[in-house]
Coordinates of C-alpha atoms in Angstrom, one line a residue:
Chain A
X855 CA 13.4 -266.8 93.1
X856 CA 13.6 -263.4 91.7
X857 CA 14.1 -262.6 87.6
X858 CA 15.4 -259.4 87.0
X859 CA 13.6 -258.4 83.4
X860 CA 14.1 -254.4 83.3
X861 CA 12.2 -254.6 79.6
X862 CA 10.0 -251.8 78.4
X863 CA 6.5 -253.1 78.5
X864 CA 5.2 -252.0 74.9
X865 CA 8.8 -253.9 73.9
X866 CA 6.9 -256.2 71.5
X867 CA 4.7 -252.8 70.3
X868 CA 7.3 -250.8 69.4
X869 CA 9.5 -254.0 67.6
X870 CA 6.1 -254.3 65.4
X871 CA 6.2 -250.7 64.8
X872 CA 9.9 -250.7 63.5
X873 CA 8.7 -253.8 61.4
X874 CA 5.5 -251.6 60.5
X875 CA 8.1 -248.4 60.0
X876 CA 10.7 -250.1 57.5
X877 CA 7.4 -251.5 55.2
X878 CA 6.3 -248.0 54.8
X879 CA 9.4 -246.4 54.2
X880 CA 10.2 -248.6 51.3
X881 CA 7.0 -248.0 49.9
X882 CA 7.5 -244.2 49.9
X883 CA 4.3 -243.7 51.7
X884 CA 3.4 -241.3 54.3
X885 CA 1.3 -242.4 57.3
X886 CA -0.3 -240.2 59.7
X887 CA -2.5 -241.2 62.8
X888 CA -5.6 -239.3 63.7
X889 CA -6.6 -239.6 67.2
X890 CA -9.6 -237.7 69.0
X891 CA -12.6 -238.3 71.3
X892 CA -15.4 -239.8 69.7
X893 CA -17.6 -237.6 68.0
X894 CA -15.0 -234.6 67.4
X895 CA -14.8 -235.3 63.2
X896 CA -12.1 -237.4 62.5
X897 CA -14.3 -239.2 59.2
X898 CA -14.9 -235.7 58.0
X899 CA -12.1 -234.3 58.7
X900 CA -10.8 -237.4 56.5
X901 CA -13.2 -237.0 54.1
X902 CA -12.5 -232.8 53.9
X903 CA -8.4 -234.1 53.3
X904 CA -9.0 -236.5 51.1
X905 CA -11.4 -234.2 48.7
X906 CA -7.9 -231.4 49.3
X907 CA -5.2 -234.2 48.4
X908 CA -6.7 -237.0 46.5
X909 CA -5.7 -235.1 43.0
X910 CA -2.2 -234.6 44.3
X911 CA -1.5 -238.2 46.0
X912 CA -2.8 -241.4 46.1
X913 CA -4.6 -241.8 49.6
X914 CA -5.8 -244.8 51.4
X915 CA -7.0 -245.1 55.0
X916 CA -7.3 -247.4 57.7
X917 CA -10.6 -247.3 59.7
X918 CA -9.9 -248.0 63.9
X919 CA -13.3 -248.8 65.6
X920 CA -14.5 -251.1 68.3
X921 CA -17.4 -252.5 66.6
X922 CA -18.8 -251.7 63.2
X923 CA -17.9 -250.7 59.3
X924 CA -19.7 -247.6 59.2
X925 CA -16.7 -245.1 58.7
X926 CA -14.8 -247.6 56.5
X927 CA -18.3 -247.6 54.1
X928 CA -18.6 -243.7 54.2
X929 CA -14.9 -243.7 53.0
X930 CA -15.5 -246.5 50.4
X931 CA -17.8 -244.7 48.7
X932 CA -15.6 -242.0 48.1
X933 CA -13.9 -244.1 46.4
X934 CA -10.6 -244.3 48.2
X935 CA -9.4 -247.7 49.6
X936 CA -10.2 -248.0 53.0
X937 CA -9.6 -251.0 55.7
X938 CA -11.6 -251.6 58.5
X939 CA -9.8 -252.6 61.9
X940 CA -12.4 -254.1 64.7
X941 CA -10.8 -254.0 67.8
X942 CA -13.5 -255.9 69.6
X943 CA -13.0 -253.7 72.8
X944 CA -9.6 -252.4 72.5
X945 CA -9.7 -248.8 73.3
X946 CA -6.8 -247.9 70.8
X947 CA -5.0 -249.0 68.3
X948 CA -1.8 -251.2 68.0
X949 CA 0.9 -251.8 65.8
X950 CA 0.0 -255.5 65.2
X951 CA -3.8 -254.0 64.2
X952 CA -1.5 -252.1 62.0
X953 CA 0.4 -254.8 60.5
X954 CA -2.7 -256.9 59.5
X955 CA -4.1 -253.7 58.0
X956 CA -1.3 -253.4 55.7
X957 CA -0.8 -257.0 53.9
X958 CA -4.5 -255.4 52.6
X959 CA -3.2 -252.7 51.1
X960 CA -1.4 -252.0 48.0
X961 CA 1.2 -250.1 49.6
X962 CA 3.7 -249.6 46.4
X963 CA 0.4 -247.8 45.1
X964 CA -0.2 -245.3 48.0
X965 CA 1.3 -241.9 49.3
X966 CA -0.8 -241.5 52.2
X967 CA -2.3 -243.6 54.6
X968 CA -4.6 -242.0 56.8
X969 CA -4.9 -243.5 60.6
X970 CA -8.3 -243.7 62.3
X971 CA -7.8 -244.3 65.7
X972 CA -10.2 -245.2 68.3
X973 CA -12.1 -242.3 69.7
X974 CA -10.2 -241.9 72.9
X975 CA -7.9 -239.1 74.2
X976 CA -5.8 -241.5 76.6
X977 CA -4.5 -244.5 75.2
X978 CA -3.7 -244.4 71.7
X979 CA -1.3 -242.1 73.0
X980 CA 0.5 -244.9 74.5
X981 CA 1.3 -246.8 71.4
X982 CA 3.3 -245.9 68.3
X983 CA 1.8 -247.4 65.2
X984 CA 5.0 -247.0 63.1
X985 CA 3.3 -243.9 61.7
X986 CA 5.1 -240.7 60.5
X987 CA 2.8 -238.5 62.5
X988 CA 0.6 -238.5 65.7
X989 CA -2.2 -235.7 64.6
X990 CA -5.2 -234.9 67.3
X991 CA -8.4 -233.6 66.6
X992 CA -10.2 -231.2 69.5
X993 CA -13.7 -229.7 68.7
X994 CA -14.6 -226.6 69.7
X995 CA -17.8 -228.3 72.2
X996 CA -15.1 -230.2 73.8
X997 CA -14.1 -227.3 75.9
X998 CA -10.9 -224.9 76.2
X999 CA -9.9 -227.0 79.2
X1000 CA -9.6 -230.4 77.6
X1001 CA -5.6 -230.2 77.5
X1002 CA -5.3 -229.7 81.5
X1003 CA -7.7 -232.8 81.3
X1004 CA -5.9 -235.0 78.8
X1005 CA -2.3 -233.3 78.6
X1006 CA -0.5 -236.4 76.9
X1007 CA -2.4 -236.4 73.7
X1008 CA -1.3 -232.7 73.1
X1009 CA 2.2 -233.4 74.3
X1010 CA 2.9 -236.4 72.1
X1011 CA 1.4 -234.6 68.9
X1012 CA 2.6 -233.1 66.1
X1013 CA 0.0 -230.9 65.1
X1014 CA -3.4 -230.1 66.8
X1015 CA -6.7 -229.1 64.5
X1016 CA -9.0 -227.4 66.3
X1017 CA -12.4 -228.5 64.1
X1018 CA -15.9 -227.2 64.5
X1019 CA -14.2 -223.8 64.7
X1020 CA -17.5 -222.6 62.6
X1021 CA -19.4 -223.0 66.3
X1022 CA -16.8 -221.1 68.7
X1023 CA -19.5 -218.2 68.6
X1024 CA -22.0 -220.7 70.1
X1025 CA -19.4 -222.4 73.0
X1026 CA -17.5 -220.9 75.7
X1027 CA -14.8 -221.8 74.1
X1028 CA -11.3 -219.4 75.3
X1029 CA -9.0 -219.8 72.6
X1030 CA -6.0 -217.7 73.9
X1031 CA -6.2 -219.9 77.3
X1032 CA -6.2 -223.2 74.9
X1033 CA -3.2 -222.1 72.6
X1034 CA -1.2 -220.7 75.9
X1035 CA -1.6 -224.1 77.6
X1036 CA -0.9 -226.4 74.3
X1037 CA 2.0 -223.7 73.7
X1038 CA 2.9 -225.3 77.2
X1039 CA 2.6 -228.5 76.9
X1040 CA 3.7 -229.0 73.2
X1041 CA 5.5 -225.6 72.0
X1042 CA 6.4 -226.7 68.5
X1043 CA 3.2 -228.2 67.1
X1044 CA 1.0 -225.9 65.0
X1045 CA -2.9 -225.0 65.8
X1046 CA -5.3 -225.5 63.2
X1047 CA -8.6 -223.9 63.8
X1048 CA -10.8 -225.4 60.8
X1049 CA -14.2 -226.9 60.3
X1050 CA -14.3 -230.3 58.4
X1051 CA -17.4 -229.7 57.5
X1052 CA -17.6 -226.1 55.8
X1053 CA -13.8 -226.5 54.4
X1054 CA -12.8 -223.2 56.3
X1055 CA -9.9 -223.0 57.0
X1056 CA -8.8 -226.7 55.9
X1057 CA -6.5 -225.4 53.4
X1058 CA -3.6 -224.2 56.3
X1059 CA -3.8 -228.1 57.4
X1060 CA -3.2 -229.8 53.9
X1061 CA -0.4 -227.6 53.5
X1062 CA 1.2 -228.8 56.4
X1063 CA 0.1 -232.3 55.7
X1064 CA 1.9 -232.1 52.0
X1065 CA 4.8 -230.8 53.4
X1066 CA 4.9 -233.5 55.0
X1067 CA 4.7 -236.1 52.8
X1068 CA 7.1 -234.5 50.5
X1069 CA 9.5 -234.0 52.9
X1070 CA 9.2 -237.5 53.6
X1071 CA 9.4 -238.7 50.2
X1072 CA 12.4 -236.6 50.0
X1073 CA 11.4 -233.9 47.6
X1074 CA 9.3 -234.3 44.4
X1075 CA 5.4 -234.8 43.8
X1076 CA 4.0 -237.9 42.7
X1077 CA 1.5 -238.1 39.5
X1078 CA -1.4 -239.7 41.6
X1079 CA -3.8 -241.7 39.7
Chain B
X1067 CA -5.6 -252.6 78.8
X1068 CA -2.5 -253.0 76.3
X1069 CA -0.1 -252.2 78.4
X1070 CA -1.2 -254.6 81.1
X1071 CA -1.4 -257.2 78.8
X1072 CA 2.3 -256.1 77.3
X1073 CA 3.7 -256.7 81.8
X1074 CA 1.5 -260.0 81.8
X1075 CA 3.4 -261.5 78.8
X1076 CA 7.0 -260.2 79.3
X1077 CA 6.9 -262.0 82.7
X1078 CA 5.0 -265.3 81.5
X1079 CA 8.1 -265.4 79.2
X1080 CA 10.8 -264.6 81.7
X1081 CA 8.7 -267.7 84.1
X1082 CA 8.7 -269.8 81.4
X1083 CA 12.3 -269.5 80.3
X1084 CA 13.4 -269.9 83.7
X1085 CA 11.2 -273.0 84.8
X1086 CA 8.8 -271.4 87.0
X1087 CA 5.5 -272.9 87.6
X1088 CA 4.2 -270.0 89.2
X1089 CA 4.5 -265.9 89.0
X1090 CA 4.1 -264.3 93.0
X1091 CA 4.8 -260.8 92.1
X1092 CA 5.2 -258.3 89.4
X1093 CA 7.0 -255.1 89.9
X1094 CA 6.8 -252.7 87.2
X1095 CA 8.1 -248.8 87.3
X1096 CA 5.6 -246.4 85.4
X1097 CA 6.4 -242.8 84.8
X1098 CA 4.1 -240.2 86.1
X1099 CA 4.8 -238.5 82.3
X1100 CA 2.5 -241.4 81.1
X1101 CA -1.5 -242.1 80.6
X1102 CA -1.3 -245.0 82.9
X1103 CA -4.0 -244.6 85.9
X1104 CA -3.5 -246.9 88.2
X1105 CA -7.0 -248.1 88.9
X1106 CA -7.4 -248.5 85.6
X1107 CA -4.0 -250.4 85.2
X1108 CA -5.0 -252.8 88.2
X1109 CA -8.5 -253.6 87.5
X1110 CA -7.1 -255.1 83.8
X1111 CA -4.5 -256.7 85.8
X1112 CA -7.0 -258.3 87.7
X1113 CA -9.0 -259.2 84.8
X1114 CA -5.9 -260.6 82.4
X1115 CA -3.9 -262.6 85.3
X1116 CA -6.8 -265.1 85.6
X1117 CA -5.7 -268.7 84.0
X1118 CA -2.4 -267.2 83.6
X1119 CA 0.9 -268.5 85.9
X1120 CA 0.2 -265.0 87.0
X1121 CA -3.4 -265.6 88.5
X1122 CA -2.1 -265.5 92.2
X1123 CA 0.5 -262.7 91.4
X1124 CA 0.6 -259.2 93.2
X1125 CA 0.9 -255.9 91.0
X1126 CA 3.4 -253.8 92.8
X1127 CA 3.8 -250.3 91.2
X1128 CA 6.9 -248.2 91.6
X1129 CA 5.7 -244.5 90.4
X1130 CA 8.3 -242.4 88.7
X1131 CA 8.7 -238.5 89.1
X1132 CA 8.8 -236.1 86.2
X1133 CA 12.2 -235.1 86.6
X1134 CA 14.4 -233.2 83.6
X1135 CA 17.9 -231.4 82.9
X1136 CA 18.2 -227.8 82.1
X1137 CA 19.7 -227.8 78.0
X1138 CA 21.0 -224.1 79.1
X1139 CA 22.6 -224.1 82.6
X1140 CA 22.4 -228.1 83.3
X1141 CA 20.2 -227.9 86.7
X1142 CA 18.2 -231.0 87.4
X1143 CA 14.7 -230.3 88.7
X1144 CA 11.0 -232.1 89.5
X1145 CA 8.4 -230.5 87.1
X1146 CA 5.1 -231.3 86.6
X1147 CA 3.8 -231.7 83.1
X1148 CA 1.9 -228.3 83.4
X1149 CA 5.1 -225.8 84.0
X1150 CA 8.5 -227.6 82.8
X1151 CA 10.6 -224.2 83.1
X1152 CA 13.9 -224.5 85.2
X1153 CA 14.2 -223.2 88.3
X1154 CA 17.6 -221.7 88.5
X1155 CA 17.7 -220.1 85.1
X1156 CA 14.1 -219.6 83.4
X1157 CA 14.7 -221.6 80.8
X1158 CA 12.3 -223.9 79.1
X1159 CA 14.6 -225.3 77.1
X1160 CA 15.0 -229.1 78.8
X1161 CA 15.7 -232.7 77.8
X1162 CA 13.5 -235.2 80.4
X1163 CA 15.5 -237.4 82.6
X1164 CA 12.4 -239.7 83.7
X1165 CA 8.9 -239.9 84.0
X1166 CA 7.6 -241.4 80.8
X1167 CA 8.9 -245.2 81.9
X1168 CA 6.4 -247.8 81.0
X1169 CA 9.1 -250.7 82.3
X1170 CA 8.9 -254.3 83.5
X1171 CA 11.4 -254.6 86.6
X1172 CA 11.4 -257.7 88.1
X1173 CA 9.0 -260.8 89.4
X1174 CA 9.4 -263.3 91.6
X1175 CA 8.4 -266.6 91.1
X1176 CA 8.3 -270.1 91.9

């Protein structure tokens, strides 16, 4: 006997997401999902926002890793709430993960939630989170070529940081050929060449970050703390 | 991984609701536009049918061309992810049609 289903797969995914969605949206919070290879900076490219934002909005974030607490702890002791989500294998995160995240957090209390994702440029693509924003991370040793390589990450984005821009003069690293093919595969989300770890060039991302969350709060800074 | 898992339990349910003891076949349609590889997508569907009313099924993937409509002069056209610029007018203004499906079809079962 043949069933005729025609459902999307990730159906139960993006019905969590909604779910996931609504909570944060009556909580006034933005959330924004930082996805990159492993290895590229997305803890200190956390830890570089959080020291830019933390006066202006109360941040938490939510740690995605296969095994371990490490980045949740490095986090912690910054002093900012921060869950840790094991995945036990899964290569990305998902918007149950999410979920479970959440009932640990406060969020009537927050303004950001910062996103870990799993270091991987292919599935966390895949899966909407209920977050505001999809943000990617590229560093400069990746390579110029890593958007013919993973184009969906780039497409689905919102904005790309280009970190470890302090080591361009040491890599091969063509930056005209990597904004003409992003410009390609994502024309409306902005470039930001930065390095986490010096702080240049980090203030042109929190801008855009803030604008963000205001726009999303519709209008209006919050006292944080 | 996830999204095998997300066919696997949309057609357990659809057997189940219907009585079926058995799944025989699986067809899903997956958009070209998408991160899905498919040795990837049938080595976790190897892995995830076992002990499922799925464990004899057969994976049977319908691949789904990039295809999108001209916002300016209304051409439809096959693009690949690289170069979506219209062919009759320039434009690279476009709205995709398909090619980013990620969608159970049908099974067959028993």
């Amino acid at each position: 006997m043949r069933i005729d289903i025609a459902k999307d797969v990730l159906a139960r995914n993006d019905a969590l997401a909604d779910e996931n969605r609504r909570r944060f949206a009556d909580a006034g919070v933005f959330v924004v999902d930082l996805m990159a290879s492993p290895g590229a900076g997305k803890t200190t490219t956390i830890l570089a926002t959080i020291a830019a934002l933390r006066d202006r909005y109360r941040i938490a974030v939510i740690e995605g890793d296969i095994a371990s607490r490490v980045d949740a702890e490095k986090i912690s002791e910054h002093g900012i709430p921060a869950v840790q989500i094991n995945t036990g294998g899964a290569c990305h995160l998902e918007s149950a993960m999410i979920r479970r995240a959440i009932d640990q957090l406060d969020l009537d209390a927050l303004d950001l939630i910062i996103v870990e994702n799993v270091g991987n440029l292919v599935c966390p693509t895949e899966f909407d989170l209920g977050e505001h924003a999809k943000v990617m991370i590229l560093s400069v040793p990746e390579g110029h070529d890593k958007p013919y390589k993973y184009p969906g990450i780039f497409e689905i984005s919102e904005a790309v940081i280009l970190n470890k821009y302090d080591t361009r003069s040491v890599f091969d690293f063509d930056e005209d050929e990597f904004r003409s093919v992003v410009g390609r595969l994502n024309p409306r989300a902005p470039i930001f060449p930065m390095s986490a770890k010096t702080g240049e060039g980090v203030e042109a991302w929190v801008a855009w970050l803030s604008e963000r969350i205001e726009s999303a709060q519709g209008g209006g800074s919050h006292d944080a703390r | 991984m996830g999204i095998c898992d997300g066919i696997l339990t949309s057609a357990v349910q659809a057997a189940t609701e219907s009585g079926a003891s058995r799944i025989e076949r699986i067809e899903v349609s997956i958009g070209e536009l998408t991160e899905v590889m498919d040795d990837a997508l049938r080595f976790a569907f190897e892995a995830l049918k076992e002990g499922t009313m799925a464990e004899g099924a057969e994976l049977v993937v319908h691949y789904v061309e990039a295809r999108s409509q001209c916002t300016e002069c209304g051409a439809v056209f096959r693009h690949d992810r690289f170069d979506p610029k219209c062919p009759e007018c320039g434009s690279y203004v476009i709205t995709l049609v398909q090619g980013r499906e990620l969608r159970i079809d049908a099974i067959d079962v028993e």
